[in-house]
mmCIF file of C-alpha atoms in Angstrom:
data_model
loop_
_atom_site.group_PDB
_atom_site.id
_atom_site.type_symbol
_atom_site.label_atom_id
_atom_site.label_comp_id
_atom_site.label_asym_id
_atom_site.label_seq_id
_atom_site.Cartn_x
_atom_site.Cartn_y
_atom_site.Cartn_z
ATOM 1 C CA MET A 1 55.024 -5.309 -31.879
ATOM 2 C CA GLY A 2 53.889 -4.375 -28.363
ATOM 3 C CA SER A 3 56.368 -3.987 -25.621
ATOM 4 C CA GLU A 4 56.112 -5.643 -22.184
ATOM 5 C CA GLY A 5 54.624 -2.567 -20.830
ATOM 6 C CA ASP A 6 51.614 -2.876 -23.184
ATOM 7 C CA GLU A 7 50.702 -6.308 -21.951
ATOM 8 C CA LYS A 8 47.635 -6.308 -19.863
ATOM 9 C CA ARG A 9 48.339 -7.784 -16.443
ATOM 10 C CA ILE A 10 45.957 -10.444 -15.403
ATOM 11 C CA ILE A 11 45.101 -9.984 -11.708
ATOM 12 C CA LYS A 12 43.507 -12.927 -9.999
ATOM 13 C CA LYS A 13 40.769 -11.931 -7.579
ATOM 14 C CA PRO A 14 41.161 -13.568 -4.207
ATOM 15 C CA ARG A 15 38.384 -16.303 -3.825
ATOM 16 C CA PHE A 16 36.473 -16.361 -0.605
ATOM 17 C CA LEU A 17 34.221 -19.039 0.650
ATOM 18 C CA CYS A 18 31.409 -17.080 2.513
ATOM 19 C CA LEU A 19 29.758 -18.713 5.693
ATOM 20 C CA HIS A 20 26.649 -17.124 6.814
ATOM 21 C CA GLY A 21 25.197 -16.613 10.195
ATOM 22 C CA PHE A 22 23.043 -19.044 12.473
ATOM 23 C CA ARG A 23 19.575 -19.869 11.116
ATOM 24 C CA THR A 24 20.175 -17.819 8.002
ATOM 25 C CA SER A 25 21.328 -18.771 4.547
ATOM 26 C CA ALA A 26 23.903 -18.223 1.857
ATOM 27 C CA GLU A 27 21.412 -16.255 -0.060
ATOM 28 C CA ILE A 28 20.749 -13.846 2.842
ATOM 29 C CA LEU A 29 24.553 -13.229 3.331
ATOM 30 C CA LYS A 30 25.049 -12.612 -0.343
ATOM 31 C CA LYS A 31 22.050 -10.031 -0.084
ATOM 32 C CA GLN A 32 23.890 -8.428 2.788
ATOM 33 C CA VAL A 33 27.397 -8.386 1.171
ATOM 34 C CA ASN A 34 26.043 -6.947 -2.106
ATOM 35 C CA LYS A 35 25.204 -3.720 -0.201
ATOM 36 C CA TRP A 36 28.979 -3.242 0.266
ATOM 37 C CA PRO A 37 30.427 -0.589 -2.053
ATOM 38 C CA GLN A 38 30.939 -2.048 -5.602
ATOM 39 C CA SER A 39 34.525 -1.022 -5.661
ATOM 40 C CA VAL A 40 35.174 -3.560 -2.948
ATOM 41 C CA ILE A 41 32.960 -6.406 -4.303
ATOM 42 C CA GLU A 42 34.402 -6.278 -7.882
ATOM 43 C CA LYS A 43 37.968 -7.044 -6.332
ATOM 44 C CA LEU A 44 36.803 -10.283 -4.755
ATOM 45 C CA ASP A 45 35.625 -13.810 -6.075
ATOM 46 C CA LEU A 46 32.826 -14.649 -3.360
ATOM 47 C CA VAL A 47 31.309 -17.930 -3.147
ATOM 48 C CA PHE A 48 28.213 -18.456 -0.762
ATOM 49 C CA LEU A 49 27.595 -21.760 0.731
ATOM 50 C CA ASP A 50 24.534 -22.875 2.733
ATOM 51 C CA ALA A 51 25.260 -24.679 6.070
ATOM 52 C CA PRO A 52 24.523 -28.475 6.107
ATOM 53 C CA PHE A 53 21.830 -28.495 8.686
ATOM 54 C CA PRO A 54 18.308 -27.046 8.336
ATOM 55 C CA CYS A 55 17.284 -24.646 11.041
ATOM 56 C CA GLN A 56 16.049 -26.454 14.270
ATOM 57 C CA GLY A 57 14.266 -23.501 15.701
ATOM 58 C CA LYS A 58 13.008 -20.049 14.982
ATOM 59 C CA SER A 59 15.291 -17.810 12.998
ATOM 60 C CA ASP A 60 15.719 -14.313 14.168
ATOM 61 C CA VAL A 61 15.609 -13.109 10.559
ATOM 62 C CA GLU A 62 12.032 -14.568 10.014
ATOM 63 C CA GLY A 63 9.800 -11.741 8.493
ATOM 64 C CA ILE A 64 12.919 -9.964 7.271
ATOM 65 C CA PHE A 65 14.416 -12.498 5.012
ATOM 66 C CA ASP A 66 12.634 -15.503 3.453
ATOM 67 C CA PRO A 67 13.376 -19.069 4.280
ATOM 68 C CA PRO A 68 14.979 -21.521 4.022
ATOM 69 C CA TYR A 69 17.358 -21.167 7.101
ATOM 70 C CA TYR A 70 20.343 -23.122 7.981
ATOM 71 C CA GLU A 71 22.821 -23.728 10.925
ATOM 72 C CA TRP A 72 26.537 -24.807 10.706
ATOM 73 C CA PHE A 73 26.356 -26.827 13.977
ATOM 74 C CA GLN A 74 24.283 -26.761 17.138
ATOM 75 C CA PHE A 75 25.273 -25.770 20.573
ATOM 76 C CA ASN A 76 24.087 -25.633 24.240
ATOM 77 C CA LYS A 77 23.052 -22.488 26.105
ATOM 78 C CA GLU A 78 26.490 -21.811 27.443
ATOM 79 C CA PHE A 79 28.163 -22.254 24.049
ATOM 80 C CA THR A 80 30.451 -24.942 25.574
ATOM 81 C CA GLU A 81 29.208 -28.043 23.844
ATOM 82 C CA TYR A 82 28.649 -28.363 20.082
ATOM 83 C CA THR A 83 26.645 -31.071 18.168
ATOM 84 C CA ASN A 84 27.507 -31.894 14.497
ATOM 85 C CA PHE A 85 30.650 -29.993 14.523
ATOM 86 C CA ASP A 86 32.912 -32.720 13.005
ATOM 87 C CA GLU A 87 30.064 -33.188 10.213
ATOM 88 C CA CYS A 88 30.107 -29.426 9.716
ATOM 89 C CA LEU A 89 33.991 -29.381 9.164
ATOM 90 C CA GLN A 90 33.837 -32.320 6.725
ATOM 91 C CA TYR A 91 31.003 -30.680 4.700
ATOM 92 C CA ILE A 92 33.016 -27.507 4.426
ATOM 93 C CA GLU A 93 36.224 -29.385 3.454
ATOM 94 C CA ASN A 94 34.356 -31.542 0.912
ATOM 95 C CA TYR A 95 32.875 -28.290 -0.743
ATOM 96 C CA MET A 96 36.231 -26.681 -0.880
ATOM 97 C CA ILE A 97 37.639 -29.882 -2.430
ATOM 98 C CA LYS A 98 35.047 -29.835 -5.126
ATOM 99 C CA HIS A 99 34.673 -26.163 -5.740
ATOM 100 C CA GLY A 100 38.050 -24.716 -4.743
ATOM 101 C CA PRO A 101 40.602 -23.548 -4.418
ATOM 102 C CA PHE A 102 39.895 -20.850 -2.050
ATOM 103 C CA ASP A 103 42.314 -18.327 -0.902
ATOM 104 C CA GLY A 104 40.241 -17.224 2.239
ATOM 105 C CA LEU A 105 37.121 -17.469 4.341
ATOM 106 C CA LEU A 106 34.421 -14.697 4.921
ATOM 107 C CA GLY A 107 32.151 -15.381 7.925
ATOM 108 C CA PHE A 108 29.339 -13.671 9.487
ATOM 109 C CA SER A 109 28.059 -14.519 13.091
ATOM 110 C CA GLN A 110 28.168 -18.245 13.439
ATOM 111 C CA GLY A 111 30.141 -18.332 10.063
ATOM 112 C CA ALA A 112 32.497 -15.898 11.692
ATOM 113 C CA ILE A 113 33.127 -18.150 14.587
ATOM 114 C CA LEU A 114 33.732 -21.113 12.286
ATOM 115 C CA SER A 115 36.039 -19.020 9.878
ATOM 116 C CA THR A 116 38.142 -17.834 12.840
ATOM 117 C CA ALA A 117 38.568 -21.400 14.158
ATOM 118 C CA LEU A 118 39.345 -23.166 10.779
ATOM 119 C CA PRO A 119 42.729 -21.969 10.074
ATOM 120 C CA ASN A 120 43.939 -23.041 13.543
ATOM 121 C CA LEU A 121 42.375 -26.390 13.054
ATOM 122 C CA GLN A 122 43.878 -26.638 9.669
ATOM 123 C CA GLU A 123 47.303 -25.923 11.071
ATOM 124 C CA LYS A 124 46.870 -28.446 13.682
ATOM 125 C CA GLY A 125 45.850 -31.164 11.223
ATOM 126 C CA VAL A 126 42.366 -31.466 12.542
ATOM 127 C CA ALA A 127 40.377 -29.796 9.690
ATOM 128 C CA LEU A 128 40.827 -28.752 6.004
ATOM 129 C CA THR A 129 43.672 -31.161 5.582
ATOM 130 C CA LYS A 130 43.063 -31.886 1.930
ATOM 131 C CA VAL A 131 42.758 -28.266 0.605
ATOM 132 C CA PRO A 132 45.332 -25.370 0.446
ATOM 133 C CA LYS A 133 46.207 -23.271 3.433
ATOM 134 C CA VAL A 134 43.660 -20.564 4.248
ATOM 135 C CA LYS A 135 45.458 -17.349 3.657
ATOM 136 C CA PHE A 136 42.809 -14.605 4.362
ATOM 137 C CA LEU A 137 39.965 -14.026 6.765
ATOM 138 C CA MET A 138 37.108 -11.690 6.830
ATOM 139 C CA ILE A 139 35.190 -11.775 10.105
ATOM 140 C CA ILE A 140 31.901 -9.875 10.628
ATOM 141 C CA GLY A 141 30.165 -10.009 14.000
ATOM 142 C CA GLY A 142 31.862 -13.117 15.391
ATOM 143 C CA ALA A 143 32.391 -14.476 18.833
ATOM 144 C CA LYS A 144 34.663 -17.357 20.152
ATOM 145 C CA PHE A 145 34.108 -20.813 21.215
ATOM 146 C CA ARG A 146 33.970 -21.307 25.009
ATOM 147 C CA SER A 147 34.658 -24.972 25.167
ATOM 148 C CA PRO A 148 37.976 -25.629 26.870
ATOM 149 C CA SER A 149 38.884 -27.997 24.075
ATOM 150 C CA MET A 150 38.205 -25.539 21.286
ATOM 151 C CA MET A 151 39.973 -22.616 23.210
ATOM 152 C CA ARG A 152 43.335 -24.462 22.901
ATOM 153 C CA VAL A 153 42.802 -24.476 19.061
#
């Protein structure tokens, strides 16, 4: 008979929903992340999601990565007004309900901006109200919202 010390400990990998950059895709972010050291990747359960809206303009990655390209939401030149933002939040929450639970968010560029805002929106009861609390964030190349209403978030 084995002792308690002989039992294998099952360690659950933290599960991250990965949000790609503006006018790119889940597949592109997956290719980028897979360049990380294997010792890091093997400790994470990464799930990559395409944004809900097809690209509405030229992608900066055209010629480097193949289409299709997507955007999470649209914005004005000053980055103070956002279009389809509420729809984007609902899309992410619906995905998390169907495919979760998730422990955290990994975001790159526009996905990083979203990932940074989501825990605060969740805490205020504005977004992600039907899923467990976001515990971890990995932010890569983000920025911040400039709208006065979003800055209070």
